[in-house]
Short mmCIF file of C-alpha atoms and ligand atoms in Angstrom, two decimals:
data_model
loop_
_atom_site.label_atom_id
_atom_site.label_comp_id
_atom_site.label_asym_id
_atom_site.label_seq_id
_atom_site.Cartn_x
_atom_site.Cartn_y
_atom_site.Cartn_z
CA UNK K 1 69.81 18.75 18.99
CA UNK K 2 71.93 16.47 16.63
CA UNK K 3 74.83 15.58 18.20
CA UNK K 4 78.04 15.46 15.87
CA UNK K 5 81.60 14.08 16.48
CA UNK K 6 84.32 15.57 15.10
CA UNK K 7 88.13 13.93 15.52
CA UNK K 8 91.26 16.08 14.45
CA UNK K 9 94.37 14.38 14.05
CA UNK K 10 97.98 15.27 15.39
CA UNK K 11 98.63 17.48 12.15
CA UNK K 12 95.24 19.39 12.29
CA UNK K 13 96.33 20.58 15.75
CA UNK K 14 100.04 20.57 15.21
CA UNK K 15 100.64 24.49 16.04
CA UNK K 16 98.27 27.11 17.56
CA UNK K 17 97.70 28.45 14.27
CA UNK K 18 96.07 25.02 13.00
CA UNK K 19 94.63 24.90 16.54
CA UNK K 20 92.57 28.15 16.38
CA UNK K 21 91.25 27.20 12.68
CA UNK K 22 90.01 24.21 14.05
CA UNK K 23 88.38 26.51 16.96
CA UNK K 24 86.81 28.47 14.34
CA UNK K 25 85.35 25.19 12.54
CA UNK K 26 84.03 23.75 15.85
CA UNK K 27 82.29 26.88 16.67
CA UNK K 28 80.78 27.00 13.54
CA UNK K 29 79.24 23.51 13.49
CA UNK K 30 77.71 24.39 17.32
CA UNK K 31 76.45 27.76 15.81
CA UNK K 32 74.86 25.57 12.44
CA UNK K 33 72.47 24.20 15.75
CA UNK K 34 74.24 20.94 16.39
CA UNK K 35 75.82 19.58 19.70
CA UNK K 36 79.45 19.13 19.42
CA UNK K 37 81.64 16.81 21.01
CA UNK K 38 85.48 17.16 19.40
CA UNK K 39 88.04 14.76 19.90
CA UNK K 40 91.76 16.07 19.46
CA UNK K 41 94.95 13.66 19.20
CA UNK K 42 98.24 15.29 20.58
CA UNK K 43 99.65 17.93 18.71
CA UNK K 44 102.17 16.98 15.63
CA UNK K 45 104.90 14.58 16.49
CA UNK K 46 104.05 15.32 20.82
CA UNK K 47 103.29 10.90 20.98
CA UNK K 48 106.56 10.32 19.17
CA UNK K 49 108.84 12.81 21.40
CA UNK K 50 107.13 11.51 24.62
CA UNK K 51 108.18 8.13 23.95
CA UNK K 52 111.57 8.59 23.14
CA UNK K 53 111.94 10.80 26.40
CA UNK K 54 110.71 7.55 28.20
CA UNK K 55 112.99 5.44 26.19
CA UNK K 56 115.95 7.78 27.13
CA UNK K 57 115.01 8.03 30.92
CA UNK K 58 114.97 3.92 31.27
CA UNK K 59 118.15 4.32 29.60
CA UNK K 60 119.96 6.20 32.37
CA UNK K 61 119.75 3.11 34.24
CA UNK K 62 122.24 1.17 31.70
CA UNK K 63 121.41 -2.27 31.06
CA UNK K 64 118.88 -1.68 27.94
CA UNK K 65 115.99 -0.83 30.05
CA UNK K 66 112.28 -0.20 28.79
CA UNK K 67 110.05 1.99 29.99
CA UNK K 68 107.38 0.31 32.07
CA UNK K 69 103.85 0.57 30.14
CA UNK K 70 102.06 1.80 32.97
CA UNK K 71 104.41 4.64 32.98
CA UNK K 72 104.55 5.02 29.20
CA UNK K 73 100.54 5.24 29.49
CA UNK K 74 100.59 7.94 32.25
CA UNK K 75 102.94 9.98 30.01
CA UNK K 76 101.46 9.57 26.76
CA UNK K 77 98.36 10.55 28.12
CA UNK K 78 99.71 14.00 28.30
CA UNK K 79 99.87 14.61 25.14
CA UNK K 80 95.93 14.67 24.31
CA UNK K 81 95.39 16.88 27.55
CA UNK K 82 97.68 19.55 26.09
CA UNK K 83 95.18 20.08 23.27
CA UNK K 84 92.13 19.25 24.42
CA UNK K 85 92.77 21.92 27.18
CA UNK K 86 94.44 24.51 24.21
CA UNK K 87 91.15 24.04 22.32
CA UNK K 88 88.92 24.53 24.59
CA UNK K 89 90.64 27.55 25.98
CA UNK K 90 90.78 28.50 22.17
CA UNK K 91 87.08 27.71 21.64
CA UNK K 92 85.91 29.75 24.85
CA UNK K 93 87.71 32.67 23.44
CA UNK K 94 85.22 32.75 21.15
CA UNK K 95 82.68 33.05 23.12
CA UNK K 96 81.15 29.95 23.00
CA UNK K 97 81.00 27.66 26.10
CA UNK K 98 83.30 24.51 26.32
CA UNK K 99 84.69 22.00 28.84
CA UNK K 100 87.95 20.02 28.08
CA UNK K 101 87.45 16.12 29.65
CA UNK K 102 90.13 13.33 30.04
CA UNK K 103 89.46 10.10 28.61
CA UNK K 104 88.59 8.64 31.91
CA UNK K 105 86.18 11.76 32.40
CA UNK K 106 84.47 10.72 29.34
CA UNK K 107 83.82 7.38 30.61
CA UNK K 108 86.27 5.67 28.53
CA UNK K 109 86.45 2.27 30.28
CA UNK K 110 89.10 -0.41 29.06
CA UNK K 111 90.63 -3.42 29.71
CA UNK K 112 93.97 -3.21 31.81
CA UNK K 113 96.41 -4.00 28.88
CA UNK K 114 98.81 -0.93 28.84
CA UNK K 115 99.90 0.86 26.21
CA UNK K 116 97.38 -1.26 23.66
CA UNK K 117 94.20 -0.92 25.58
CA UNK K 118 90.72 -2.12 24.13
CA UNK K 119 87.44 0.04 25.12
CA UNK K 120 85.06 -2.19 27.09
CA UNK K 121 82.85 0.06 27.64
CA UNK K 122 81.51 3.98 27.46
CA UNK K 123 79.40 5.44 29.90
CA UNK K 124 79.22 8.80 28.63
CA UNK K 125 76.92 10.66 31.28
CA UNK K 126 79.51 13.81 31.97
CA UNK K 127 79.46 14.28 28.43
CA UNK K 128 75.73 14.15 28.03
CA UNK K 129 75.29 15.84 30.88
CA UNK K 130 77.59 19.06 29.34
CA UNK K 131 75.94 19.05 26.22
CA UNK K 132 72.54 19.46 28.09
CA UNK K 133 74.18 22.48 29.27
CA UNK K 134 75.16 23.79 25.94
CA UNK K 135 78.52 23.26 25.73
CA UNK K 136 81.28 21.61 23.19
CA UNK K 137 82.59 19.16 25.00
CA UNK K 138 86.00 18.34 23.87
CA UNK K 139 87.54 14.87 24.79
CA UNK K 140 91.45 13.89 25.00
CA UNK K 141 91.66 10.87 22.68
CA UNK K 142 93.49 7.75 22.35
CA UNK K 143 93.24 7.11 26.44
CA UNK K 144 90.89 5.75 28.77
CA UNK K 145 90.82 4.46 31.98
CA UNK K 146 91.08 0.79 33.34
CA UNK K 147 88.03 -0.99 35.76
CA UNK K 148 91.10 -1.31 37.86
CA UNK K 149 91.06 3.08 37.69
CA UNK K 150 94.31 3.18 35.87
CA UNK K 151 95.19 5.30 33.21
CA UNK K 152 95.32 3.41 29.41
CA UNK K 153 96.18 4.23 25.98
CA UNK K 154 94.17 2.71 22.89
CA UNK K 155 97.32 1.67 20.70
CA UNK K 156 99.03 4.24 18.29
CA UNK K 157 96.41 5.93 16.19
CA UNK K 158 94.00 4.96 18.51
CA UNK K 159 91.86 8.62 18.86
CA UNK K 160 90.03 7.53 15.79
CA UNK K 161 88.54 4.50 18.15
CA UNK K 162 88.13 7.46 20.77
CA UNK K 163 85.39 9.17 18.27
CA UNK K 164 83.85 5.93 16.70
CA UNK K 165 82.95 4.43 20.74
CA UNK K 166 81.94 8.27 21.58
CA UNK K 167 79.60 8.44 18.72
CA UNK K 168 77.70 5.07 19.12
CA UNK K 169 77.72 5.70 23.02
CA UNK K 170 76.29 9.14 22.41
CA UNK K 171 74.01 8.11 19.36
CA UNK K 172 75.88 10.51 17.16
CA UNK K 173 74.05 11.68 13.67
CA UNK K 174 77.66 11.76 12.46
CA UNK K 175 80.96 10.61 12.81
CA UNK K 176 83.72 12.82 11.06
CA UNK K 177 87.43 12.04 11.02
CA UNK K 178 89.42 15.02 9.94
CA UNK K 179 92.95 14.26 9.08
CA UNK K 180 95.54 15.64 6.37
CA UNK K 181 93.77 13.60 3.97
CA UNK K 182 90.65 13.70 1.86
CA UNK K 183 89.77 10.13 2.92
CA UNK K 184 91.06 6.42 2.02
CA UNK K 185 92.61 6.09 -1.34
CA UNK K 186 93.67 2.71 -3.29
CA UNK K 187 97.47 3.39 -1.87
CA UNK K 188 99.04 5.88 0.54
CA UNK K 189 98.96 8.80 -1.70
CA UNK K 190 102.17 9.85 0.15
CA UNK K 191 103.98 7.06 -1.56
CA UNK K 192 101.88 6.10 -4.70
CA UNK K 193 100.92 9.76 -6.42
CA UNK K 194 98.65 8.09 -8.73
CA UNK K 195 96.48 6.38 -6.02
CA UNK K 196 92.59 6.49 -6.64
CA UNK K 197 90.30 8.51 -3.95
CA UNK K 198 87.51 5.75 -2.76
CA UNK K 199 84.57 7.95 -1.81
CA UNK K 200 83.19 4.50 -0.19
CA UNK K 201 84.33 1.69 1.32
CA UNK K 202 82.58 -1.44 3.10
CA UNK K 203 83.85 -1.81 7.01
CA UNK K 204 85.55 -5.52 6.20
CA UNK K 205 88.09 -3.82 3.57
CA UNK K 206 88.87 -0.98 5.63
CA UNK K 207 89.08 -3.14 8.36
CA UNK K 208 91.60 -5.37 6.59
CA UNK K 209 93.44 -2.61 5.54
CA UNK K 210 94.02 -0.97 9.11
CA UNK K 211 94.96 -3.92 9.91
CA UNK K 212 97.53 -4.28 7.37
CA UNK K 213 99.10 -0.89 8.01
CA UNK K 214 97.60 1.77 6.54
CA UNK K 215 97.36 4.41 9.14
CA UNK K 216 94.71 6.61 7.57
CA UNK K 217 91.93 5.06 10.41
CA UNK K 218 92.70 3.08 13.28
CA UNK K 219 91.85 -0.49 13.11
CA UNK K 220 89.78 -0.87 16.05
CA UNK K 221 87.90 2.05 15.10
CA UNK K 222 86.51 0.40 12.10
CA UNK K 223 85.72 -2.98 14.14
CA UNK K 224 83.97 -0.74 16.58
CA UNK K 225 82.30 1.27 13.88
CA UNK K 226 81.38 -2.05 11.77
CA UNK K 227 80.16 -3.75 15.33
CA UNK K 228 77.81 -0.50 16.22
CA UNK K 229 77.17 0.22 12.50
CA UNK K 230 78.26 4.15 12.50
CA UNK K 231 79.07 5.20 9.30
CA UNK K 232 82.26 7.02 9.35
CA UNK K 233 83.13 10.12 7.18
CA UNK K 234 86.97 10.47 6.62
CA UNK K 235 87.51 13.91 5.56
CA UNK K 236 90.56 16.43 5.69
CA UNK K 237 90.94 19.11 7.65
CA UNK K 238 91.74 22.12 5.43
CA UNK K 239 88.51 21.16 3.57
CA UNK K 240 85.98 22.21 6.46
CA UNK K 241 85.24 25.60 4.47
CA UNK K 242 84.32 23.94 1.53
CA UNK K 243 82.58 20.67 3.33
CA UNK K 244 80.36 18.99 1.13
CA UNK K 245 82.25 19.85 -2.14
CA UNK K 246 85.83 18.43 -1.05
CA UNK K 247 86.57 14.90 -1.22
CA UNK K 248 85.60 12.54 1.42
CA UNK K 249 85.50 8.50 1.92
CA UNK K 250 82.50 6.97 3.78
CA UNK K 251 83.17 3.90 5.38
CA UNK K 252 79.87 1.89 6.28
CA UNK K 253 77.91 -1.21 6.12
CA UNK K 254 78.08 -2.02 2.41
CA UNK K 255 79.10 -0.18 -0.22
CA UNK K 256 78.46 -2.54 -2.93
CA UNK K 257 82.00 -1.56 -4.89
CA UNK K 258 84.71 -3.97 -5.56
CA UNK K 259 87.36 -1.55 -3.63
CA UNK K 260 90.88 -2.91 -4.02
CA UNK K 261 93.81 -1.12 -2.27
CA UNK K 262 97.68 -1.69 -1.81
CA UNK K 263 98.44 -1.49 1.92
CA UNK K 264 102.63 -1.24 3.06
CA UNK K 265 103.50 -1.94 6.49
CA UNK K 266 107.30 -1.15 6.54
CA UNK K 267 108.43 -1.77 10.18
CA UNK K 268 107.76 -5.56 10.94
CA UNK K 269 109.88 -8.27 12.32
CA UNK K 270 109.63 -12.23 10.93
CA UNK K 271 110.06 -14.22 13.47
CA UNK K 272 111.00 -18.31 13.29
CA UNK K 273 110.47 -20.29 16.06
CA UNK K 274 111.55 -23.94 16.26
CA UNK K 275 108.35 -26.53 17.56
CA UNK K 276 110.24 -27.37 20.68
CA UNK K 277 110.74 -23.11 21.50
CA UNK K 278 107.20 -22.80 20.94
CA UNK K 279 105.90 -22.92 24.59
CA UNK K 280 108.33 -20.58 25.41
CA UNK K 281 107.57 -18.58 22.40
CA UNK K 282 103.95 -17.95 23.56
CA UNK K 283 104.75 -17.37 27.19
CA UNK K 284 107.10 -14.64 26.44
CA UNK K 285 104.67 -13.00 23.52
CA UNK K 286 102.10 -12.87 26.79
CA UNK K 287 104.55 -11.32 29.31
CA UNK K 288 105.23 -8.69 26.85
CA UNK K 289 101.67 -8.64 25.56
CA UNK K 290 102.99 -8.78 22.12
CA UNK K 291 100.43 -9.67 18.89
CA UNK K 292 101.91 -12.21 16.57
CA UNK K 293 99.88 -11.96 13.10
CA UNK K 294 99.91 -14.54 10.29
CA UNK K 295 101.51 -17.66 11.86
CA UNK K 296 102.11 -20.45 9.59
CA UNK K 297 103.56 -23.86 10.90
CA UNK K 298 105.89 -25.19 8.00
CA UNK K 299 109.22 -27.94 7.87
CA UNK K 300 108.87 -27.65 11.67
CA UNK K 301 108.75 -24.30 12.49
CA UNK K 302 106.00 -21.81 13.14
CA UNK K 303 106.74 -18.59 11.38
CA UNK K 304 104.79 -15.45 12.05
CA UNK K 305 105.37 -11.56 12.02
CA UNK K 306 105.19 -8.90 14.74
CA UNK K 307 104.01 -5.12 13.77
CA UNK K 308 106.77 -3.11 15.69
CA UNK K 309 104.74 0.25 15.87
CA UNK K 310 102.28 -1.55 18.05
CA UNK K 311 105.75 -2.31 20.56
CA UNK K 312 106.76 0.11 22.92
CA UNK K 313 110.54 -0.42 22.76
CA UNK K 314 111.02 -2.56 19.62
CA UNK K 315 115.03 -2.77 20.16
CA UNK K 316 114.78 -3.93 23.45
CA UNK K 317 111.65 -6.00 22.84
CA UNK K 318 113.13 -8.13 20.68
CA UNK K 319 116.42 -8.53 22.58
CA UNK K 320 114.44 -9.78 25.63
CA UNK K 321 112.52 -12.20 23.13
CA UNK K 322 115.91 -13.94 21.87
CA UNK K 323 117.17 -14.36 25.38
CA UNK K 324 114.19 -15.82 26.32
CA UNK K 325 113.34 -18.08 23.57
CA UNK K 326 116.00 -20.74 22.53
CA UNK K 327 116.59 -21.22 18.88
CA UNK K 328 114.15 -18.38 17.85
CA UNK K 329 115.31 -16.47 14.64
CA UNK K 330 114.37 -12.82 14.14
CA UNK K 331 114.63 -10.96 10.97
CA UNK K 332 114.17 -7.43 11.25
CA UNK K 333 114.17 -4.75 8.12
CA UNK K 334 111.18 -6.11 6.56
CA UNK K 335 107.90 -4.94 5.76
CA UNK K 336 104.95 -6.21 4.10
CA UNK K 337 102.90 -5.29 0.93
CA UNK K 338 98.86 -6.39 0.83
CA UNK K 339 96.47 -6.39 -1.88
CA UNK K 340 93.18 -5.92 -0.30
CA UNK K 341 89.66 -5.99 -0.69
CA UNK K 342 86.87 -8.84 -0.97
CA UNK K 343 88.15 -11.73 -2.84
CA UNK K 344 91.50 -10.56 -3.36
CA UNK K 345 93.70 -13.21 -1.15
CA UNK K 346 90.97 -16.20 -2.93
CA UNK K 347 89.95 -15.68 -6.66
CA UNK K 348 92.42 -16.98 -8.87
CA UNK K 349 92.82 -13.98 -11.33
CA UNK K 350 93.43 -11.67 -8.19
CA UNK K 351 96.02 -13.83 -7.07
CA UNK K 352 97.72 -14.31 -10.20
CA UNK K 353 97.91 -10.57 -10.55
CA UNK K 354 99.37 -10.40 -6.71
CA UNK K 355 102.02 -13.09 -7.72
CA UNK K 356 103.20 -11.41 -10.85
CA UNK K 357 103.88 -7.96 -8.98
CA UNK K 358 105.81 -9.23 -5.92
CA UNK K 359 108.04 -11.63 -8.09
CA UNK K 360 110.21 -14.17 -6.20
CA UNK K 361 111.37 -11.50 -4.01
CA UNK K 362 108.92 -12.47 -0.91
CA UNK K 363 110.53 -14.29 2.09
CA UNK K 364 107.13 -15.45 2.81
CA UNK K 365 103.37 -14.33 1.68
CA UNK K 366 100.01 -15.38 3.27
CA UNK K 367 96.31 -15.30 1.70
CA UNK K 368 93.15 -14.94 2.96
CA UNK K 369 90.00 -14.01 1.97
CA UNK K 370 90.14 -10.60 1.92
CA UNK K 371 94.14 -10.22 1.36
CA UNK K 372 97.13 -11.74 -0.03
CA UNK K 373 100.28 -9.93 2.15
CA UNK K 374 103.87 -10.60 0.90
CA UNK K 375 107.06 -10.01 3.31
CA UNK K 376 109.83 -8.02 1.85
CA UNK K 377 113.10 -6.48 2.91
CA UNK K 378 112.47 -2.97 3.50
CA UNK K 379 114.56 -2.13 0.20
CA UNK K 380 112.04 -4.00 -2.02
CA UNK K 381 108.74 -2.40 -0.78
CA UNK K 382 108.55 0.65 -2.73
CA UNK K 383 108.94 -1.37 -6.11
CA UNK K 384 106.41 -3.83 -4.98
CA UNK K 385 103.94 -1.46 -4.24
CA UNK K 386 104.05 0.57 -7.46
CA UNK K 387 104.23 -2.99 -9.19
CA UNK K 388 100.71 -4.08 -7.37
CA UNK K 389 99.07 -0.55 -8.03
CA UNK K 390 99.77 -0.50 -11.46
CA UNK K 391 97.63 -3.68 -11.66
CA UNK K 392 94.68 -1.68 -10.61
P1 ADP O 1 96.18 11.80 11.88
O1 ADP O 1 97.16 12.03 12.56
O2 ADP O 1 95.41 12.54 11.61
O3 ADP O 1 95.24 10.51 12.74
P2 ADP O 1 97.33 9.56 10.18
O4 ADP O 1 98.42 10.47 9.83
O5 ADP O 1 97.29 9.07 10.86
O6 ADP O 1 96.47 10.99 10.58
O7 ADP O 1 96.82 9.27 8.94
C1 ADP O 1 96.72 10.01 7.87
C2 ADP O 1 97.79 9.33 6.96
O8 ADP O 1 97.40 8.23 6.36
C3 ADP O 1 98.01 10.00 5.39
O9 ADP O 1 98.91 11.22 5.60
C4 ADP O 1 98.59 8.97 4.69
O10 ADP O 1 100.09 9.66 4.40
C5 ADP O 1 98.51 7.74 5.35
N1 ADP O 1 97.88 6.63 4.42
C6 ADP O 1 98.34 5.25 4.86
N2 ADP O 1 97.43 4.95 3.41
C7 ADP O 1 96.40 6.11 3.14
C8 ADP O 1 95.05 5.61 2.28
N3 ADP O 1 95.30 4.04 1.92
N4 ADP O 1 94.76 6.58 1.91
C9 ADP O 1 94.70 7.61 2.36
N5 ADP O 1 95.97 7.81 3.37
C10 ADP O 1 96.75 7.00 4.16
N1 LIG O 2 98.67 10.71 19.89
C1 LIG O 2 98.55 9.53 19.42
C2 LIG O 2 99.24 8.29 18.64
O1 LIG O 2 100.05 9.48 17.97
C3 LIG O 2 97.05 8.98 18.92
C4 LIG O 2 96.54 9.52 17.62
O2 LIG O 2 97.28 10.31 17.10
O3 LIG O 2 95.43 9.11 17.34
O4 LIG O 2 99.38 7.36 18.40
MG1 MG O 3 95.98 8.45 12.80
#
C-alpha cells in the first residue's frame, strides 16, 4: 500500500476537540486504502510554555542563568510525546490499530547540537514493521536522538522536517503538511490581508523564504525536500473534509513560475564587531552555538544578524556575548523585511522596487540572487512590509 505522511502542527492539535477531528481524518485516510504515518507537533503553545518554565527554573539560582541546552531538549521533547500518545489513544478508540513512537524509536538520528540539531540519518525499520502489521504510526515531531544516544530537538518549527525526512526514508507517495493556513502566500496573511495564494512554489524560493523568517514551513524541511526531491503539499487542517477542492501549495523541484514573496522576521539582533575582536566573537558564537547571518565587513567592522527565535534564552545569551567580546555593539528591537524570489536581489528593476519601498529607513541592507533584505527597527517593519507587498 502507498504510504502517506501527514504532519499536523500545534494549532491543529491544540485541544482534545481538534485532536479528535485529526483522529477522524487519519482513520479516514487509512480506510481509503493507505498506509498512514502521522507526525504531530506539541499541543498549541506547549513548547513556549515549557521553555518559559525552564527559564524560570534557571533563574531560581539567581545571576541571570540560562537552562543547559541538553536539559531543554529533555523537557521540550515531552510536548510532542503528549500529543502523539493522545492521538494514538484517540485513533485506537475509533477501532483502528495505532502505535505512537518517539523520534528515537522512529530512527531519527541527529548530530549532537542540542536545541537545534540536524537530522543526519533516518533508520525507519520500526515504523516499516508497524506499518506492515497494519498499524497507523504516530510519530513525535521535532525530536531525534544523537549518535551519542542523547535526546535532541530539531529547532523551532522542526516537526515539518521530521515529516519530510520520514517521507524520503519511507519513499512515501505524499507528504502533507497541515497547519492553520491553506498553503504559502506572497506574504504572511495574518499581517498582509491581500496576500496572494501561491499554488506552486520551487524549493529554492521556499527555502529562502523560510530562512528569512516565514515560519509556514521549516527551512530544513525544505532543504531536505530539495535534496531528496520530495514534493511538499501545504494545506489547512480544517480543509481536510473538502480535500481536493480547498487551496493548497505544492512545493516542488521546479514550478516554472516567478513567485515573489515578502517575508518579515521580527526578532533579530544586529551585531557590529570591530576587527580586533573578531576571533573572540567567533569563539563565543561557537561556544553558545549561535549562527550569524548576512555578515558584511565594512569600515573595519563586521556587521551580522542573529535570529533570536533560534536562541533558547536570548537575553542571557546576548549578555554573555557582550561580556566576552570587547567592543561588540548589539542592537536589539530590530527585524528584517525581505523580498524573495528568483532574481529578487539581483535584477535592477527588482532592486529599484525594493529600494523605493524601504526608503532610507534601513540600518543595513543585503542582497543575494534570491533575496534583498533590509534591517529595520521593529516599529517600521509593518509599513515596509505593506509598501513592498504593494509592489507585487
Ligand atoms: P504549525 O504550528 O502548524 O507548524 P506555523 O505557525 O508554524 O504552523 O505556520 C503557519 C503560520 O505561518 C501561519 O499562521 C502564518 O501566520 C505564518 N506565515 C508566515 N508567512 C507565511 C506565508 N508567506 N504564507 C503562509 N503563512 C505564513
Ligand atoms: N513544537 C515545536 C515548536 O513549537 C515544533 C513544531 O511545532 O514544529 O517549535
Ligand atoms: Mg510550524
